[in-house]
CSV table of C-alpha atoms and ligand atoms in Angstrom, one decimal:
chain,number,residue,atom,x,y,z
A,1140,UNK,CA,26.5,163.4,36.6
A,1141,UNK,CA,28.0,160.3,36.0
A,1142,UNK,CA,30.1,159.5,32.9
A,1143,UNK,CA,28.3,157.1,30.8
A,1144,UNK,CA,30.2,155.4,27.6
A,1145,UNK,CA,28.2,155.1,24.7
A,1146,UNK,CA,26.7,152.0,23.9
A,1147,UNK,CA,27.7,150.3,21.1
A,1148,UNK,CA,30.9,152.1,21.5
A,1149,UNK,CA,32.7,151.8,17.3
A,1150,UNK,CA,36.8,152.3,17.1
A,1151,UNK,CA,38.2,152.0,13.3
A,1152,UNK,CA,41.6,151.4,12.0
A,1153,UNK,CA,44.3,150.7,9.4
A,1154,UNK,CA,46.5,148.0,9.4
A,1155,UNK,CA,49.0,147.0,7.3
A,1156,UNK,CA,50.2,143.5,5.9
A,1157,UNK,CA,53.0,142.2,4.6
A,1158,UNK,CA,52.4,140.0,2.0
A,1159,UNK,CA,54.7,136.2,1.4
A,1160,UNK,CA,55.4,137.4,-1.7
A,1161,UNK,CA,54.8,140.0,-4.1
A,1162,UNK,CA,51.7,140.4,-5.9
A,1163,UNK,CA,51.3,141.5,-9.2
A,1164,UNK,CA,48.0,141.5,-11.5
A,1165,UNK,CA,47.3,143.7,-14.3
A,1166,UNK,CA,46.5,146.7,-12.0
A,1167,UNK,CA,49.9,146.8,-9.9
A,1168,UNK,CA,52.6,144.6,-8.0
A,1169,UNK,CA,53.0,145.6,-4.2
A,1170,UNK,CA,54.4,144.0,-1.6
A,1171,UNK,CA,51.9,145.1,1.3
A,1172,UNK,CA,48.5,145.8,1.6
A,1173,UNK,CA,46.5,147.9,4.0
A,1174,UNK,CA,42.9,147.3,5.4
A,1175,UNK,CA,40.3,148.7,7.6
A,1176,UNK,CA,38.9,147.3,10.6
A,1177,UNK,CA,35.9,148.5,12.8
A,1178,UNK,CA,35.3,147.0,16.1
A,1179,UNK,CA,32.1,147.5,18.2
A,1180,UNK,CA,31.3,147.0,21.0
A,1181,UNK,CA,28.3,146.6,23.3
A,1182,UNK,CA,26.0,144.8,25.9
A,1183,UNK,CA,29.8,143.2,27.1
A,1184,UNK,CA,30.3,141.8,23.7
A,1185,UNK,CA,32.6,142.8,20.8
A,1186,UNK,CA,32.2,142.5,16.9
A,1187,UNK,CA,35.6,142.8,14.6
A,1188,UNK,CA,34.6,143.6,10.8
A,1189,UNK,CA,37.6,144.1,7.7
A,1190,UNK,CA,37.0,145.8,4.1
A,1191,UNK,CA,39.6,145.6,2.2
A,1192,UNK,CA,39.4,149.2,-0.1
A,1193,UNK,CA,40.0,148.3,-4.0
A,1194,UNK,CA,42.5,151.0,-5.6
A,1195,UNK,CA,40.6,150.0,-9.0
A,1196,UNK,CA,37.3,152.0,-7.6
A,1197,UNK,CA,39.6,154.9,-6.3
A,1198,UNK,CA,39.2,153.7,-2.6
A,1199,UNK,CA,41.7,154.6,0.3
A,1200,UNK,CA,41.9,152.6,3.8
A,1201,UNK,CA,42.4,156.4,5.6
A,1202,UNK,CA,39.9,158.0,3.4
A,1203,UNK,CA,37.7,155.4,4.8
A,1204,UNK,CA,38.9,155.5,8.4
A,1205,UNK,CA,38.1,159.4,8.7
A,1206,UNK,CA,34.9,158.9,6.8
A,1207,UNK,CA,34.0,156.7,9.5
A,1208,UNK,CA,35.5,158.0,12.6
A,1209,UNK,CA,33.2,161.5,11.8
A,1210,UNK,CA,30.1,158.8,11.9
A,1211,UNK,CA,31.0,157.7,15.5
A,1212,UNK,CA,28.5,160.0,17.5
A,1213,UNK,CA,25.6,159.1,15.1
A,1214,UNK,CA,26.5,155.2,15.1
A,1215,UNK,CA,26.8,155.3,18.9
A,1216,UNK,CA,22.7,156.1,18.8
A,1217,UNK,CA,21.8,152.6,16.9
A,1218,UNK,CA,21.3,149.8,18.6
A,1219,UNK,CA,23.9,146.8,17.0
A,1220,UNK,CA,21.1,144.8,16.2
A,1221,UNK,CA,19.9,146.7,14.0
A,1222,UNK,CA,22.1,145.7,11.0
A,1223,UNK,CA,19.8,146.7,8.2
A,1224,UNK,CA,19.0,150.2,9.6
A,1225,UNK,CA,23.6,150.7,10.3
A,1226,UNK,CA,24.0,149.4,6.9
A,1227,UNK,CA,21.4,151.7,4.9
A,1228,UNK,CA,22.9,154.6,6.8
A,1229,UNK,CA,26.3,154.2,6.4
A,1230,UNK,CA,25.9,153.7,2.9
A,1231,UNK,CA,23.8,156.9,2.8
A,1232,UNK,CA,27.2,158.7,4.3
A,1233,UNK,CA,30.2,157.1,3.0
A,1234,UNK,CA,28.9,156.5,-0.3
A,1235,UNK,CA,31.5,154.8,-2.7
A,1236,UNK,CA,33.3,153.4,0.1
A,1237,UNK,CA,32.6,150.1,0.0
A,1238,UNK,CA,35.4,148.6,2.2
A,1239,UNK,CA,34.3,151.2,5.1
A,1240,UNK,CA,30.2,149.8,4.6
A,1241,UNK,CA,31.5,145.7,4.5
A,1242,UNK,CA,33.8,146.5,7.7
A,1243,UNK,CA,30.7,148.1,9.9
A,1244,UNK,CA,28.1,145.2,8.3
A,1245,UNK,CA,30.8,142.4,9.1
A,1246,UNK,CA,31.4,143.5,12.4
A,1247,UNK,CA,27.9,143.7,13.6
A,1248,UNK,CA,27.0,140.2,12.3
A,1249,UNK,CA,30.2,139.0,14.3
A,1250,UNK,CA,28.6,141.1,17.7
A,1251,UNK,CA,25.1,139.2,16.8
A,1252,UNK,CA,26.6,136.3,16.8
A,1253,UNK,CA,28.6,137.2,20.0
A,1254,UNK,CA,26.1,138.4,21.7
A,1255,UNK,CA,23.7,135.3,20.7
A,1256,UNK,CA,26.6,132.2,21.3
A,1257,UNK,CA,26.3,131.4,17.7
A,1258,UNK,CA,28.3,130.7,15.0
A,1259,UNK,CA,27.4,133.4,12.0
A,1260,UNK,CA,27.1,130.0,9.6
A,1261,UNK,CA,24.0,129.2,11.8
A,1262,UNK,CA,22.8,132.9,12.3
A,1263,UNK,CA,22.2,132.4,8.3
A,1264,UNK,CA,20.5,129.4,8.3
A,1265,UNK,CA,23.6,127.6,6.3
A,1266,UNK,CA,25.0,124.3,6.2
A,1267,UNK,CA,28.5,124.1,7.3
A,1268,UNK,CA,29.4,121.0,5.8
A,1269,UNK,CA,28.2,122.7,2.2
A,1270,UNK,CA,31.2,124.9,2.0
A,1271,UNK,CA,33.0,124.5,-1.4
A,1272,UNK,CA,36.9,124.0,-2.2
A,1273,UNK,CA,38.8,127.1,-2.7
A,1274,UNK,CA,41.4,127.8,-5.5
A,1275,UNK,CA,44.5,129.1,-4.6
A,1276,UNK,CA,45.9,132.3,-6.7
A,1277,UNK,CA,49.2,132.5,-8.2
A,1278,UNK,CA,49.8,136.1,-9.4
A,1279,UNK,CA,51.6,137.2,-12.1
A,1280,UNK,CA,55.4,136.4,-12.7
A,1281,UNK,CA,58.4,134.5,-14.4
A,1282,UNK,CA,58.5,131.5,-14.9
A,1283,UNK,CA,60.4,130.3,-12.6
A,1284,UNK,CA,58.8,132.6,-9.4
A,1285,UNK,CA,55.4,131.0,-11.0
A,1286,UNK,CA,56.7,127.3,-10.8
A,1287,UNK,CA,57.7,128.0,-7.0
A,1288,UNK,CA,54.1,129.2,-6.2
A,1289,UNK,CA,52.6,126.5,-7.8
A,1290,UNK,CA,54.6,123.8,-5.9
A,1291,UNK,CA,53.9,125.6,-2.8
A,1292,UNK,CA,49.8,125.3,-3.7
A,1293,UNK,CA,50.2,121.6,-4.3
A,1294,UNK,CA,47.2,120.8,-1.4
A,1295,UNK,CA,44.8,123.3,-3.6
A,1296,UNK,CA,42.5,121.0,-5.9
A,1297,UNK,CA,41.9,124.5,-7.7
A,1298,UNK,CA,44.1,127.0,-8.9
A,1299,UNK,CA,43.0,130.6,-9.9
A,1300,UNK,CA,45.7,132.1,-12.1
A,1301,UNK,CA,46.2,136.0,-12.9
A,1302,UNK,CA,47.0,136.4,-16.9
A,1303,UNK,CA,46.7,139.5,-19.0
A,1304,UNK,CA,50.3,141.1,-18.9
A,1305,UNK,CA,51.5,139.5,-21.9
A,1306,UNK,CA,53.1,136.4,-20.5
A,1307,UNK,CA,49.9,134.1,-20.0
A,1308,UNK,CA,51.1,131.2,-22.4
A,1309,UNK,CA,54.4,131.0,-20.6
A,1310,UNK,CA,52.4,131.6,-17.3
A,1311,UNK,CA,50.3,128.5,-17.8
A,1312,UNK,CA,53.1,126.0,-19.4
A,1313,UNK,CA,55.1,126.9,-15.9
A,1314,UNK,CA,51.5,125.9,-14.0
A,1315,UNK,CA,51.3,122.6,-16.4
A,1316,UNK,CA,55.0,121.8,-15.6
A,1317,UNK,CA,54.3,121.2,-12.4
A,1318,UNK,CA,50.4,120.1,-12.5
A,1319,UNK,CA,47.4,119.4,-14.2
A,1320,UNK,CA,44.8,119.9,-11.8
A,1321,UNK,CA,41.8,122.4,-12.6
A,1322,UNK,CA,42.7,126.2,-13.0
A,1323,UNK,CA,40.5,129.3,-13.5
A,1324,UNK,CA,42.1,132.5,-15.3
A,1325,UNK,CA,41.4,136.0,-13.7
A,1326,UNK,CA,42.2,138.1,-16.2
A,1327,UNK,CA,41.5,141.4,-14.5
A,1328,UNK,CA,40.3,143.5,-17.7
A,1329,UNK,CA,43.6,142.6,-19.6
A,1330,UNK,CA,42.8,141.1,-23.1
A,1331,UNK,CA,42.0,144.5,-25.4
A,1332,UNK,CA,39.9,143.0,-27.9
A,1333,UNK,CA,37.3,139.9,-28.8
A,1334,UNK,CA,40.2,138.5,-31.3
A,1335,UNK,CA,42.8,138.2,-29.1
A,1336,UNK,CA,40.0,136.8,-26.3
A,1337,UNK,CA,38.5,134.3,-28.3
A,1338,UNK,CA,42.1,132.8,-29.1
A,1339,UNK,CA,43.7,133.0,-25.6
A,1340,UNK,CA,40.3,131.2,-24.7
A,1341,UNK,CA,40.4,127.8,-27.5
A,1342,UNK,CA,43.9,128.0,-25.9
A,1343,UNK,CA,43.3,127.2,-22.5
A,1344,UNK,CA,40.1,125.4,-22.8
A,1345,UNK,CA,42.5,122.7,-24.5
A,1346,UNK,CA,45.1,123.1,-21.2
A,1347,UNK,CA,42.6,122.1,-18.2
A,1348,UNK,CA,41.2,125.6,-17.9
A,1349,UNK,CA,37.5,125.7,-16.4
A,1350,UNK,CA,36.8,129.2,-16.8
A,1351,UNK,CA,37.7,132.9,-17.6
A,1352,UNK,CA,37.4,135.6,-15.5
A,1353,UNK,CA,36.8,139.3,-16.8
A,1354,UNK,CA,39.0,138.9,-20.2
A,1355,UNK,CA,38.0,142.7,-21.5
A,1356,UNK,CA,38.0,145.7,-19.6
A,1357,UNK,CA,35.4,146.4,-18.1
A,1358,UNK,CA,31.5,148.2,-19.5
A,1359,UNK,CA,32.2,146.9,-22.6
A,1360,UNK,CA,29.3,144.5,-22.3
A,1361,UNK,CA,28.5,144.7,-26.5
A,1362,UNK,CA,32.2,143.2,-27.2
A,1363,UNK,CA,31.8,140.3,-24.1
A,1364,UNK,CA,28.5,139.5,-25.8
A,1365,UNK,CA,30.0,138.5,-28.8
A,1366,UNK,CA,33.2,136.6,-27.2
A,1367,UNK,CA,30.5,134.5,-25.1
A,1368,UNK,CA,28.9,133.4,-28.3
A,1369,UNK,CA,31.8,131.6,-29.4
A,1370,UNK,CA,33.5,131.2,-25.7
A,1371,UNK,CA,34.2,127.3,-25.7
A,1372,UNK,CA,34.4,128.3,-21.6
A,1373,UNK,CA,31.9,129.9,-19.2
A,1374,UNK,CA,33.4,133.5,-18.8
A,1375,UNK,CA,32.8,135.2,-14.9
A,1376,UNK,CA,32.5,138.7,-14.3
A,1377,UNK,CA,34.5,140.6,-11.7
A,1378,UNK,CA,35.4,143.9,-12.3
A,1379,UNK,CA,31.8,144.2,-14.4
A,1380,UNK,CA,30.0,143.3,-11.3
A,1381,UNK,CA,30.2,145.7,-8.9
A,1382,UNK,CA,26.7,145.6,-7.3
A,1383,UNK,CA,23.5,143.9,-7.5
A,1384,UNK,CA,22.7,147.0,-9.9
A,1385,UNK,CA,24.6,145.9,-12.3
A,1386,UNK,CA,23.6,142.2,-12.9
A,1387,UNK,CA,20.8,142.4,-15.3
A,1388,UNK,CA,22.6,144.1,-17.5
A,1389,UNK,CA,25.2,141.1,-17.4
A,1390,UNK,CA,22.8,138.5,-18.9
A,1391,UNK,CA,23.9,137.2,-22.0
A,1392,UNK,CA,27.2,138.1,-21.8
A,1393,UNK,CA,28.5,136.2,-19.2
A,1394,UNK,CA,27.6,132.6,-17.3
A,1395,UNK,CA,28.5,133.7,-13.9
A,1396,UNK,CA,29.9,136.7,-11.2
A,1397,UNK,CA,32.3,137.1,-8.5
A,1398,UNK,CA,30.9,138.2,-5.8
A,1399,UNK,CA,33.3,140.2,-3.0
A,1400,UNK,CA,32.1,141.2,0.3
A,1401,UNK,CA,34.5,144.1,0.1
A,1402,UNK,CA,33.3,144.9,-3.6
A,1403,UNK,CA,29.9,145.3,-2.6
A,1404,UNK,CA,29.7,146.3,1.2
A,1405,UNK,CA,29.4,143.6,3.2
A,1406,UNK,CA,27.5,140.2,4.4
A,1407,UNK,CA,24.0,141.5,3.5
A,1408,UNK,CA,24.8,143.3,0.1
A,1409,UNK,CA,26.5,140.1,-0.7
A,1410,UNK,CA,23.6,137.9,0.1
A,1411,UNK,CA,21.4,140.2,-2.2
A,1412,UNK,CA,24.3,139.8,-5.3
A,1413,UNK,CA,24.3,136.3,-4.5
A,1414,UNK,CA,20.5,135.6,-4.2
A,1415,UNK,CA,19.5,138.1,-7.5
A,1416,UNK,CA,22.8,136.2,-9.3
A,1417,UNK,CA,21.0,132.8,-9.1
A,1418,UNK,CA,17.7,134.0,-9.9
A,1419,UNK,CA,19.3,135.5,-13.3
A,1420,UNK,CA,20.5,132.5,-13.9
A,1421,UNK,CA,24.1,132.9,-13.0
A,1422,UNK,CA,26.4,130.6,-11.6
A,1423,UNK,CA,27.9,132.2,-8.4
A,1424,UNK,CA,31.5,132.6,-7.0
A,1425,UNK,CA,32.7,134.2,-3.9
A,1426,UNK,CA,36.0,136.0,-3.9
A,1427,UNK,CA,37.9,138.0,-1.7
A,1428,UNK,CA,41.2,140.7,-2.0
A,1429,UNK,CA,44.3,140.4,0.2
A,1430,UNK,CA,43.3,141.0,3.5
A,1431,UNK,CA,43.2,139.0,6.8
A,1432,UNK,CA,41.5,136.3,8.4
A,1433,UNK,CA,37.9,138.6,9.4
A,1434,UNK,CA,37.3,139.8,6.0
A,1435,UNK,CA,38.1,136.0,4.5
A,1436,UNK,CA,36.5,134.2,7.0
A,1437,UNK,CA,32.9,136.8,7.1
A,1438,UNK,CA,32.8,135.7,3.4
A,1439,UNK,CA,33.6,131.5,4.1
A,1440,UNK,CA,30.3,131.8,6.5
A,1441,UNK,CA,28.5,132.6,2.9
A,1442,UNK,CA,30.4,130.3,0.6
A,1443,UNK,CA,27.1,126.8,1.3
A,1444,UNK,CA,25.7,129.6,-1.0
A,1445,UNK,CA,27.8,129.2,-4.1
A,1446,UNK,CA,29.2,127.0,-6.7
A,1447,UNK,CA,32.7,128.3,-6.6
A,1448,UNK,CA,35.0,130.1,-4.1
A,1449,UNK,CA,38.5,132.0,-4.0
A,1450,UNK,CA,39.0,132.8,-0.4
A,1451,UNK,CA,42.8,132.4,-0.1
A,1452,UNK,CA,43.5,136.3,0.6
A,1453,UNK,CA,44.4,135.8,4.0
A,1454,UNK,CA,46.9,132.9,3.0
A,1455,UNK,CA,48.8,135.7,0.9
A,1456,UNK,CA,49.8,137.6,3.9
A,1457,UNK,CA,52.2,136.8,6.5
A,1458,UNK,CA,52.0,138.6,9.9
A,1459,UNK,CA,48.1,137.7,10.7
A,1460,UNK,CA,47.7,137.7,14.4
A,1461,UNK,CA,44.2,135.7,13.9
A,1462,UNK,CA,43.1,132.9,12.5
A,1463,UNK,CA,39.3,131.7,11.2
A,1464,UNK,CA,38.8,129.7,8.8
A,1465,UNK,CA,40.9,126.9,7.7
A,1466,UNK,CA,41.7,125.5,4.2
A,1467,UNK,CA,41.8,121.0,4.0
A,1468,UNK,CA,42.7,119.9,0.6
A,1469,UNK,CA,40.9,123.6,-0.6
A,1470,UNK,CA,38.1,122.5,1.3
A,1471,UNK,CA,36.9,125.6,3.6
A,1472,UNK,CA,36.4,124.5,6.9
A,1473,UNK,CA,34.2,127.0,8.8
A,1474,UNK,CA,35.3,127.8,12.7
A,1475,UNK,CA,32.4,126.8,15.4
A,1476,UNK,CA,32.6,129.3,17.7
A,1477,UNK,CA,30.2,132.3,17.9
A,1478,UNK,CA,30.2,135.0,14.9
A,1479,UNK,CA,33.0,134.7,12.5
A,1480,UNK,CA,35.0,132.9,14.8
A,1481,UNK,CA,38.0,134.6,15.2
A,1482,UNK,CA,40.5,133.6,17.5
A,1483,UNK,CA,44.0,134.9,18.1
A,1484,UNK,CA,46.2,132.5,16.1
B,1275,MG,MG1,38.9,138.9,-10.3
């Protein structure tokens, strides 16, 4: 009998990047980052997909990477275009991996477009001259590292800064030394209580900052509620907002949500999030971790969709072998070619 390869045929794997520079937040400085890729491939035609896994919700790259690999036989038996049916089913398996489910869902939206000569943009039915600017994030760090960074961002219009490790007054004065266009704050859960919120935020709004993201740790919805009732700035959840689950429960206490592609498991999760987010009344922001070009660029195809986008995690590492899409003045330019786009760089 003659050997027959399976068709779609799915490899997965780990890489590792090294980042430009360190990158500290309130959860941890490191100075690589590893994600996970799954490439498919049938009919003649490949899909590449990326999750980046978020230590925060106990995710591992290898965890992932075994987690699929035992799912190889089974996803061999679906046909590629059937994205909905994969994406139900690896979800049923590899629950509470979210970076494993975004990788498989963003590679076969890359093979669809592949397969049909399309860019994914057009697949969606989105306008590619739509696409918003994107900030550019300066982690956390002294003054002088933080200066640096922000001279090297000087094309952003936008810049998203990380605060909540006790240095965010000298944090921003090193930003405004240097330039007074717009900045967000990520906070990343680290102001511990409504007092100390409510004063860091009459601080900023009075230094040029738009908005706050996630000031209190996260689930403590009751103590956001009142912070947003005297929050002189719209306040974004991240870290609150895993899944589309949990946005009703967000109304009230905050004005908008970051929506990740890795957070929530891929292009179609992320259109639901997106979608439910503007019918609650949200304003919407797409955001990405560190990871390369496929995993930034899968989310750029969504950002028509939103008001607000911070796709730079690509731009924070330095040995990407591929390139997608490409920042003008912070303005996301999405690639024409079919799918994502990807090309070697
Ligand atoms: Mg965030």
């Amino acid at each position: 009998m003659p050997h027959t390869r399976p068709d779609p045929r799915w490899s997965f794997e780990v890489v590792r990047w090294t980042l430009r520079d360190p990158w500290t937040t309130t959860m941890s400085t490191s100075t690589y980052r590893e994600t996970l890729f799954a490439h498919v491939r049938a009919q003649g035609v490949r899909g590449i997909g990326e999750g980046a896994p978020i230590p925060r919700y106990g995710e591992d790259a290898r965890r992932s990477q075994l987690r699929l690999d035992r799912l190889r036989p089974a996803l061999s038996g679906i046909s590629p275009w059937r994205i909905e049916e994969t994406r139900r089913w690896v979800a049923r398996d590899v629950k509470g991996e979210y970076a494993a489910r975004a990788a498989v869902d963003i590679a076969l939206h890359d093979w669809a477009g592949h397969r049909l000569r399309v860019p994914l943009y057009r697949l969606l039915g989105l306008d590619r001259d739509r696409t918003p600017v994107t900030s550019f994030s300066i982690g956390i760090g002294s003054a002088a590292e933080t200066r640096r960074k922000v001279r090297a961002a000087r094309d952003f219009p936008v810049l998203k800064v990380k605060m909540g490790r006790g240095v965010d007054e000298t944090t921003l004065e090193s930003v405004r030394a240097e330039t007074d266009v717009p900045v967000r704050v990520d906070v990343n859960e680290g102001w511990k209580s409504v007092r100390i919120a409510s004063t860091k935020v009459q601080w900023l709004a009075r230094r040029g900052v738009e908005f706050v993201e996630q000031p209190l740790p996260a689930g403590r919805l009751a103590d956001v509620r009142r912070l947003h009732r005297s929050s002189v700035l719209p306040i974004f959840a991240d870290e609150d907002a895993p899944n589309v689950a949990a946005l009703p429960g967000l109304v009230g206490a905050y004005d908008g949500v970051n929506v990740k592609l890795d957070k929530c498991g891929g292009i179609g999760e992320a259109l639901t999030m997106i979608r439910a987010a503007r019918a609650l009344g949200f304003r919407t922001m797409l955001g990405c971790m560190v990871s390369s070009a496929v995993s930034v660029t899968a989310a750029a195809h969504l950002s028509p969709l939103v008001d607000y986008a911070d796709l730079d995690g690509n731009l924070l590492i330095a040995d990407d072998p591929r390139r997608g899409v490409a920042v003008r003045k912070g303005r996301l330019i999405l690639p024409r070619g079919p799918g994502l786009g990807i090309v070697p760089r």
